[in-house]
């Protein structure tokens, strides 16, 4: 497996991200609306996260939330 591609199970078990399986599934279902599609690779029926793009997506959304609070 390419270390830059991870399945949702690998993301959950890695402990690097604060998402549950249900939260990741929701993000995946809504990926066309929330902009996550650029961080996803679909190979057959399997869906993988491109880790650098996923990290960037998280930081962009964290910054948006922080700016809204201030």
PDB file of C-alpha atoms in Angstrom, residues 4-45:
ATOM      1  CA  UNK A   4       0.294   8.403   1.104  1.00  0.00           C
ATOM      2  CA  UNK A   5      -3.010   6.532   0.590  1.00  0.00           C
ATOM      3  CA  UNK A   6      -5.013   5.241   3.552  1.00  0.00           C
ATOM      4  CA  UNK A   7      -8.364   3.558   3.914  1.00  0.00           C
ATOM      5  CA  UNK A   8     -10.875   4.906   6.406  1.00  0.00           C
ATOM      6  CA  UNK A   9     -10.052   2.021   8.767  1.00  0.00           C
ATOM      7  CA  UNK A  10      -6.364   2.937   8.668  1.00  0.00           C
ATOM      8  CA  UNK A  11      -7.218   6.559   9.442  1.00  0.00           C
ATOM      9  CA  UNK A  12      -9.333   5.538  12.426  1.00  0.00           C
ATOM     10  CA  UNK A  13      -6.766   3.126  13.877  1.00  0.00           C
ATOM     11  CA  UNK A  14      -3.806   5.468  13.303  1.00  0.00           C
ATOM     12  CA  UNK A  15      -4.886   7.765  16.122  1.00  0.00           C
ATOM     13  CA  UNK A  16      -3.674  10.796  14.151  1.00  0.00           C
ATOM     14  CA  UNK A  17      -7.182  12.023  13.367  1.00  0.00           C
ATOM     15  CA  UNK A  18     -10.089  12.657  15.766  1.00  0.00           C
ATOM     16  CA  UNK A  19     -12.747  11.024  13.572  1.00  0.00           C
ATOM     17  CA  UNK A  20     -15.004   8.068  14.251  1.00  0.00           C
ATOM     18  CA  UNK A  21     -16.076   5.643  11.542  1.00  0.00           C
ATOM     19  CA  UNK A  22     -19.493   7.303  11.363  1.00  0.00           C
ATOM     20  CA  UNK A  23     -17.980  10.761  11.002  1.00  0.00           C
ATOM     21  CA  UNK A  24     -15.678   9.624   8.192  1.00  0.00           C
ATOM     22  CA  UNK A  25     -18.574   7.925   6.415  1.00  0.00           C
ATOM     23  CA  UNK A  26     -20.589  11.144   6.634  1.00  0.00           C
ATOM     24  CA  UNK A  27     -17.664  13.158   5.247  1.00  0.00           C
ATOM     25  CA  UNK A  28     -17.288  10.661   2.398  1.00  0.00           C
ATOM     26  CA  UNK A  29     -20.979  10.742   1.489  1.00  0.00           C
ATOM     27  CA  UNK A  30     -20.901  14.560   1.463  1.00  0.00           C
ATOM     28  CA  UNK A  31     -17.478  14.828  -0.232  1.00  0.00           C
ATOM     29  CA  UNK A  32     -18.851  16.534  -3.363  1.00  0.00           C
ATOM     30  CA  UNK A  33     -20.423  19.271  -1.232  1.00  0.00           C
ATOM     31  CA  UNK A  34     -17.707  19.732   1.398  1.00  0.00           C
ATOM     32  CA  UNK A  35     -14.685  19.781  -0.951  1.00  0.00           C
ATOM     33  CA  UNK A  36     -13.185  16.533   0.306  1.00  0.00           C
ATOM     34  CA  UNK A  37     -13.368  14.949  -3.159  1.00  0.00           C
ATOM     35  CA  UNK A  38      -9.916  16.326  -4.045  1.00  0.00           C
ATOM     36  CA  UNK A  39      -8.460  14.235  -1.200  1.00  0.00           C
ATOM     37  CA  UNK A  40     -10.147  10.975  -2.269  1.00  0.00           C
ATOM     38  CA  UNK A  41      -9.083   8.245  -4.692  1.00  0.00           C
ATOM     39  CA  UNK A  42     -11.577   5.575  -5.670  1.00  0.00           C
ATOM     40  CA  UNK A  43     -10.096   2.307  -6.922  1.00  0.00           C
ATOM     41  CA  UNK A  44     -12.888  -0.057  -7.883  1.00  0.00           C
ATOM     42  CA  UNK A  45     -15.266  -0.070  -4.935  1.00  0.00           C
TER      43      UNK A  45
END
